[in-house]
Phi, psi and omega in degrees: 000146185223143205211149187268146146178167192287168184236135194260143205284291163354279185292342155287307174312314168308020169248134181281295217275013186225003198268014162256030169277162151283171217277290170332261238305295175354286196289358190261328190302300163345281175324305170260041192226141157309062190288160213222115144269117156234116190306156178293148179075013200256119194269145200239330151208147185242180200265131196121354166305157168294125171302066224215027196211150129273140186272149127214149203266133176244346159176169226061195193228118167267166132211136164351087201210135209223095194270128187249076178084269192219034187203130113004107147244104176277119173275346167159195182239143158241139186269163174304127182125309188307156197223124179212195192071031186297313188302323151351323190261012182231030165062006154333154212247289193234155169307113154299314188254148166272150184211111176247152179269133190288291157254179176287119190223152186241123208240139180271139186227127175241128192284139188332284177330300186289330166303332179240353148282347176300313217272326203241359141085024181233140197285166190285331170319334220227331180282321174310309193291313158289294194323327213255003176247349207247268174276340193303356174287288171312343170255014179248337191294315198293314174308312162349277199275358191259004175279310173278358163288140194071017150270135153288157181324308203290326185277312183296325181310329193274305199298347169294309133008280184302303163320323163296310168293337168271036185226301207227057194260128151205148205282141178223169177286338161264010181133229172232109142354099184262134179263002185253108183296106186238173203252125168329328191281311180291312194302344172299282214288344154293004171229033192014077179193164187295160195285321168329309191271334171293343195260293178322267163004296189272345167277345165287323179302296198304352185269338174268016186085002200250352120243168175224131192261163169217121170057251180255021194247174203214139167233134175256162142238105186329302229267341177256003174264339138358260168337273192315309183323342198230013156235163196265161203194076204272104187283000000 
């Protein structure tokens, strides 16, 4: 069960990562933030939510868990201080992770913009635009690699695919192009598997149509290498 309650400007400054504020800003942050009791075992956002909040854990163990089909990837514990629920800040559209309390815990809850003309005094359009250039690479590998567990080759390979193609992509008349020339041997270690079984694997996309080669370049078709990424197939 999770009951509203206020947030006292006290208890953010008690916190080290919030405790150089100034006594205003404590207090605007406060005013405009949303406090959460939430019982243990209990979900504080699950994943597919709107991205539209910033967390900040004012006390208890929340944790971090990335349900991939029919299998529980814990990604980590977040501790009192910690400010999460971050994709808000990478202009993300929706939640990857679910996030629940670990113990019975008290959550400040914010809207993006005002955390960050409060804490950082920026409009959030401009901060979004460094994140996303910055850290936003490094939250799509963790998203990544907590996706491919308990995937088979054949899954991880279209969803590396898919990735690859939308960073280094251009629309072709068979589909999209990758322009970045990559060797079986890197596509193995990007998906953590032998180059053997990575070469089999893309001569089966290809007998099913879903690439096509022109030398060391790759042309995909995103809606059907889709399709493979999401449905499970276990090698």
């Amino acid at each position: 069960m999770t009951r509203e309650i206020a947030v006292d400007p006290k208890s953010l400054t008690r916190l080290k990562s919030l405790g150089w504020m100034r006594e205003e800003q404590a207090r605007r942050l406060a005013a405009n933030s949303t406090g959460l009791k939430v019982r243990r075992e209990d979900a504080i956002f699950m994943e597919g939510e709107a991205s539209s909040r910033v967390y900040i854990l004012l006390s208890g163990v929340a944790k971090l868990c990335y349900v991939n089909r029919d299998q529980r990837v814990l990604v980590g514990f977040v501790g009192p201080g910690e400010i999460f629920g971050l994709s808000s800040l990478l202009g993300q559209s929706t939640r990857p992770f679910r996030c629940e309390a670990y113990s019975d815990c008290t959550v400040a809850v914010v809207k993006p913009d005002i955390f960050v003309d409060t804490v950082l005094g920026v409009p959030l359009e401009r901060l979004s635009l460094v994140l996303d250039v910055t850290v936003g690479r490094w939250w799509g590998m963790v998203v990544r690699y907590a996706n491919f567990v308990g995937l088979g080759l054949r899954e991880r390979l279209a969803g590396a695919l898919l990735e690859l193609a939308e960073k280094f992509g251009v629309r072709d008349s068979r589909g999209t192009l990758l322009t970045l020339k990559l060797t079986h041997a890197e596509l193995a270690e990007l998906v953590g598997a032998s180059r053997q079984r990575t070469t089999e694997q893309l001569n089966d996309f290809e007998r099913e149509g879903v690439i096509t080669r022109e030398g060391r370049r790759l042309i995909i078709v995103p809606e059907k290498l889709w399709q493979l990424a999401q449905t499970p197939h276990r090698n």
